[in-house]
Coordinates of C-alpha atoms in Angstrom, one line a residue:
M99 CA -54.3 4.1 8.5
K100 CA -52.6 1.3 10.3
R101 CA -49.2 3.1 10.2
W102 CA -50.6 5.5 12.7
I103 CA -51.5 2.8 15.2
P104 CA -48.8 2.5 17.9
F105 CA -46.8 -0.7 17.7
M106 CA -48.4 -1.7 14.4
K107 CA -45.6 -2.8 12.0
S108 CA -46.1 -1.5 8.4
D109 CA -45.5 -3.6 5.4
P110 CA -42.0 -3.6 3.9
T111 CA -41.4 -1.4 0.8
V112 CA -39.0 -1.9 -2.0
A113 CA -38.1 1.0 -4.2
V114 CA -37.9 -0.1 -7.9
I115 CA -35.8 2.1 -10.3
R116 CA -36.2 1.3 -14.0
L117 CA -33.0 1.6 -16.1
Q118 CA -33.9 1.0 -19.7
G119 CA -32.4 2.0 -23.0
V120 CA -29.0 3.2 -24.3
I121 CA -26.9 5.1 -21.8
V122 CA -26.2 8.5 -23.3
G123 CA -25.2 11.9 -22.1
G124 CA -26.6 15.2 -23.1
S125 CA -30.3 15.9 -24.0
R126 CA -30.8 12.7 -26.0
G127 CA -32.3 9.8 -24.1
T128 CA -33.2 9.6 -20.4
L129 CA -30.6 7.0 -19.2
N130 CA -27.9 9.4 -17.9
D131 CA -26.9 10.8 -14.6
R132 CA -28.5 14.2 -15.0
A133 CA -31.9 12.8 -15.8
L134 CA -31.7 10.0 -13.2
A135 CA -30.2 11.9 -10.3
P136 CA -33.5 13.1 -8.8
V137 CA -35.1 9.7 -9.5
I138 CA -32.4 7.7 -7.7
E139 CA -32.2 10.2 -4.8
K140 CA -36.0 10.0 -4.2
A141 CA -36.0 6.2 -4.4
F142 CA -33.4 5.9 -1.6
A143 CA -34.9 8.6 0.6
R144 CA -38.7 8.1 0.4
G145 CA -40.4 5.9 3.0
K146 CA -37.3 4.0 4.3
P147 CA -37.3 1.1 1.8
V148 CA -35.9 -2.2 2.9
A149 CA -34.2 -2.5 -0.4
V150 CA -33.8 -0.8 -3.8
A151 CA -34.3 -2.9 -6.9
L152 CA -32.9 -2.0 -10.3
E153 CA -34.9 -3.1 -13.4
I154 CA -32.2 -3.2 -16.0
N155 CA -32.7 -3.5 -19.8
S156 CA -29.7 -1.8 -21.5
P157 CA -27.2 -2.7 -24.2
G158 CA -24.8 -0.1 -22.8
G159 CA -23.6 3.2 -24.0
S160 CA -21.5 6.0 -22.5
P161 CA -18.8 4.7 -20.0
V162 CA -18.8 8.0 -18.2
Q163 CA -22.6 8.1 -17.7
S164 CA -22.5 4.4 -16.6
S165 CA -19.9 5.2 -14.0
L166 CA -21.7 8.3 -12.7
I167 CA -25.1 6.5 -12.4
G168 CA -23.4 3.5 -10.7
A169 CA -21.4 5.7 -8.3
R170 CA -24.5 7.6 -7.3
I171 CA -26.3 4.3 -6.5
R172 CA -23.4 3.0 -4.5
R173 CA -23.0 6.2 -2.5
L174 CA -26.6 6.3 -1.5
A175 CA -26.7 2.6 -0.7
E176 CA -23.8 3.0 1.6
E177 CA -24.9 6.2 3.2
K178 CA -28.4 4.8 4.0
D179 CA -27.3 1.2 4.5
I180 CA -29.9 -0.1 2.0
P181 CA -29.2 -3.3 0.0
V182 CA -29.4 -3.0 -3.8
L183 CA -30.7 -5.8 -6.0
A184 CA -30.5 -5.9 -9.8
F185 CA -32.9 -7.7 -12.1
V186 CA -31.9 -8.1 -15.7
E187 CA -34.6 -8.2 -18.4
D188 CA -33.5 -8.7 -22.1
V189 CA -30.0 -7.5 -21.7
A190 CA -27.4 -6.0 -19.3
A191 CA -24.4 -5.6 -21.6
S192 CA -21.4 -3.3 -21.6
G193 CA -22.6 -0.2 -19.7
G194 CA -25.8 -2.0 -18.8
Y195 CA -23.7 -4.6 -17.0
W196 CA -21.7 -1.7 -15.3
L197 CA -25.1 -0.6 -13.8
A198 CA -25.9 -4.1 -12.8
V199 CA -22.7 -4.5 -10.7
A200 CA -23.6 -1.4 -8.8
A201 CA -26.1 -3.8 -7.0
D202 CA -25.1 -6.1 -4.2
E203 CA -26.8 -9.0 -6.0
I204 CA -27.8 -9.6 -9.7
Y205 CA -30.6 -11.8 -11.0
A206 CA -31.8 -12.5 -14.5
D207 CA -34.2 -14.4 -16.7
P208 CA -32.8 -17.6 -18.2
S209 CA -32.7 -16.0 -21.6
S210 CA -31.2 -12.7 -20.5
V211 CA -28.0 -11.6 -22.2
V212 CA -25.2 -10.6 -19.8
G213 CA -21.7 -9.3 -20.2
S214 CA -19.9 -7.6 -23.0
I215 CA -17.2 -6.2 -20.7
G216 CA -15.3 -4.3 -23.3
V217 CA -15.1 -1.0 -25.1
I218 CA -15.9 -0.1 -28.7
S219 CA -15.4 2.9 -30.9
A220 CA -16.9 2.9 -34.4
G221 CA -16.8 5.3 -37.3
F222 CA -16.5 5.5 -41.0
G223 CA -14.1 6.7 -43.7
A224 CA -15.4 8.8 -46.6
H225 CA -12.3 10.3 -48.1
E226 CA -12.3 8.2 -51.2
F227 CA -15.9 9.0 -51.9
L228 CA -15.2 12.7 -51.6
A229 CA -12.3 12.4 -53.9
K230 CA -14.4 10.7 -56.6
Q231 CA -17.0 13.4 -56.3
G232 CA -14.3 16.1 -56.7
V233 CA -14.9 17.5 -53.2
E234 CA -11.9 18.9 -51.4
R235 CA -11.8 18.7 -47.6
R236 CA -10.2 21.7 -45.9
V237 CA -9.4 21.6 -42.2
Y238 CA -7.2 24.0 -40.3
T239 CA -6.2 23.2 -36.7
A240 CA -3.9 24.5 -33.9
G241 CA -2.6 21.3 -32.3
Q242 CA -1.5 18.3 -34.4
S243 CA -4.0 15.9 -32.8
K244 CA -7.0 18.2 -33.1
S245 CA -8.3 16.5 -36.2
M246 CA -7.6 12.9 -35.1
L247 CA -9.6 10.3 -37.0
D248 CA -11.3 12.8 -39.2
P249 CA -13.6 10.5 -41.3
F250 CA -13.1 12.7 -44.4
R251 CA -9.3 12.2 -44.4
P252 CA -7.2 9.0 -44.8
E253 CA -6.7 7.2 -41.5
K254 CA -3.3 7.7 -39.8
P255 CA -1.7 4.8 -37.9
E256 CA -0.6 7.1 -35.1
D257 CA -4.2 8.3 -34.6
V258 CA -5.4 4.7 -34.4
A259 CA -2.7 3.8 -31.9
R260 CA -3.7 6.8 -29.8
L261 CA -7.4 5.8 -29.9
K262 CA -6.5 2.2 -29.0
G263 CA -4.6 3.5 -26.0
L264 CA -7.7 5.4 -24.8
L265 CA -10.0 2.4 -25.3
D266 CA -7.5 0.2 -23.4
D267 CA -7.5 2.6 -20.4
I268 CA -11.3 2.7 -20.3
H269 CA -11.4 -1.1 -20.6
R270 CA -9.1 -1.3 -17.6
N271 CA -11.5 1.0 -15.6
F272 CA -14.3 -1.3 -16.5
I273 CA -12.4 -4.5 -15.5
D274 CA -11.4 -2.9 -12.2
H275 CA -15.0 -1.9 -11.5
V276 CA -16.4 -5.4 -12.2
S277 CA -13.5 -7.1 -10.3
T278 CA -14.1 -4.9 -7.2
R279 CA -17.8 -5.2 -7.2
R280 CA -17.9 -9.0 -7.9
A281 CA -14.8 -9.8 -5.8
G282 CA -14.7 -13.5 -4.7
K283 CA -17.5 -14.4 -7.1
L284 CA -15.9 -14.3 -10.5
T285 CA -14.4 -17.5 -12.0
T286 CA -10.6 -17.5 -12.5
E287 CA -10.7 -20.3 -15.1
Q288 CA -11.9 -18.1 -18.0
D289 CA -11.2 -14.6 -19.3
L290 CA -14.4 -12.6 -18.7
F291 CA -13.2 -9.4 -20.1
T292 CA -13.1 -10.1 -23.9
G293 CA -16.4 -8.4 -24.7
E294 CA -18.2 -11.8 -24.9
V295 CA -21.8 -12.2 -23.8
W296 CA -23.5 -15.1 -22.1
L297 CA -27.0 -16.2 -21.3
A298 CA -28.0 -16.1 -17.6
Q299 CA -27.3 -19.7 -16.6
K300 CA -23.7 -19.5 -18.0
A301 CA -23.3 -16.0 -16.5
Q302 CA -24.2 -17.4 -13.1
E303 CA -21.6 -20.2 -13.5
L304 CA -19.0 -17.6 -14.3
G305 CA -19.9 -15.5 -11.3
L306 CA -21.2 -12.5 -13.3
I307 CA -24.7 -12.8 -11.7
D308 CA -26.0 -14.4 -8.5
G309 CA -28.9 -16.4 -9.8
I310 CA -32.0 -16.8 -12.0
G311 CA -35.1 -14.9 -10.8
H312 CA -37.8 -12.4 -11.6
L313 CA -38.3 -9.2 -9.6
K314 CA -41.7 -9.5 -8.0
P315 CA -41.7 -13.2 -7.0
F316 CA -38.1 -12.9 -5.8
L317 CA -38.9 -9.8 -3.6
K318 CA -42.0 -11.6 -2.2
D319 CA -39.9 -14.6 -1.3
R320 CA -37.3 -12.5 0.4
F321 CA -39.4 -9.8 2.1
G322 CA -42.8 -11.6 2.5
G323 CA -46.0 -11.6 0.5
R324 CA -47.0 -8.2 1.8
V325 CA -44.1 -6.4 0.4
K326 CA -45.0 -3.3 -1.5
L327 CA -43.2 -2.0 -4.7
R328 CA -42.8 1.7 -5.2
R329 CA -41.7 2.4 -8.8
Y330 CA -39.5 5.3 -10.0
G331 CA -38.5 6.3 -13.4
V332 CA -37.8 9.3 -15.7
R333 CA -41.0 10.9 -17.1
R334 CA -40.8 13.1 -20.1
P335 CA -43.3 15.9 -20.5
F336 CA -45.7 15.5 -23.4
F337 CA -44.7 18.8 -25.1
S338 CA -41.0 17.7 -25.1
R339 CA -41.9 15.3 -27.9
L340 CA -43.2 17.9 -30.2
G341 CA -41.3 19.8 -33.0
A342 CA -37.6 19.2 -33.4
Q343 CA -37.6 16.9 -30.4
M344 CA -39.6 14.4 -32.4
V345 CA -36.8 14.2 -35.0
D346 CA -34.2 13.8 -32.3
D347 CA -36.3 11.0 -30.6
T348 CA -36.6 9.2 -34.0
I349 CA -32.8 9.3 -34.5
S350 CA -32.3 8.1 -30.9
S351 CA -34.8 5.3 -31.5
I352 CA -32.9 4.1 -34.6
E353 CA -29.6 4.2 -32.7
E354 CA -31.1 2.3 -29.8
R355 CA -32.6 -0.3 -32.1
A356 CA -29.1 -0.8 -33.6
A357 CA -27.5 -1.2 -30.1
Y358 CA -30.0 -3.9 -29.1
A359 CA -29.7 -5.6 -32.5
Q360 CA -26.0 -6.5 -31.9
F361 CA -27.2 -8.9 -29.2
G362 CA -29.9 -10.4 -31.4
L363 CA -32.7 -8.5 -29.6

């Protein structure tokens, strides 16, 4: 009721957006721009928050979705003149770190894993297995590069070189993004863009994050003990988990588990 009393100052509010999981486009997963757009827009618009906090726990994923989500956060932060603070939980690696640098400041737990500023493409080759089984692969294309890196055909050096060029270009975009957002903070004494990861203390020394800290006590220290947290996140309807969606969720869960496992989590 006190907000209706003239001259009575209301308690500060911080909007908290949870960004957890593998970053993936399409219908699989909820960490993509399409699913998060209304969540992010509401967080910046509702109740005039003094800041927006990002709770990040992601091993990465799609570079495009990472870029779209990060760009949306930056656009709203600048339009509404609201500072953004990121708090890393288990991991902010690869695309997860891309999201973190969308914030003005980044904080993490001492055991958080940070970094992995690189790009990866993984696949498999099954042409020898098919040949042993007497299976013939038949592919017809219009365009010589249409079947590039077909896993059921022998690998071609020119295809690998073409893919490597694409990965290098995406890596350059990643480097530019981090260098711009962390300008003046990154160390110049070590190459930070090899895909390596670090724990929070070392990441702070390298300029990849701003300090060690947890969300709630940090926000209370900065905005006062009466600060209120208003949480936002993607909610999936109960019935979306039934039928075929359950199978898709199971596959996504396995892939997500594998993504976290590469960081020992």
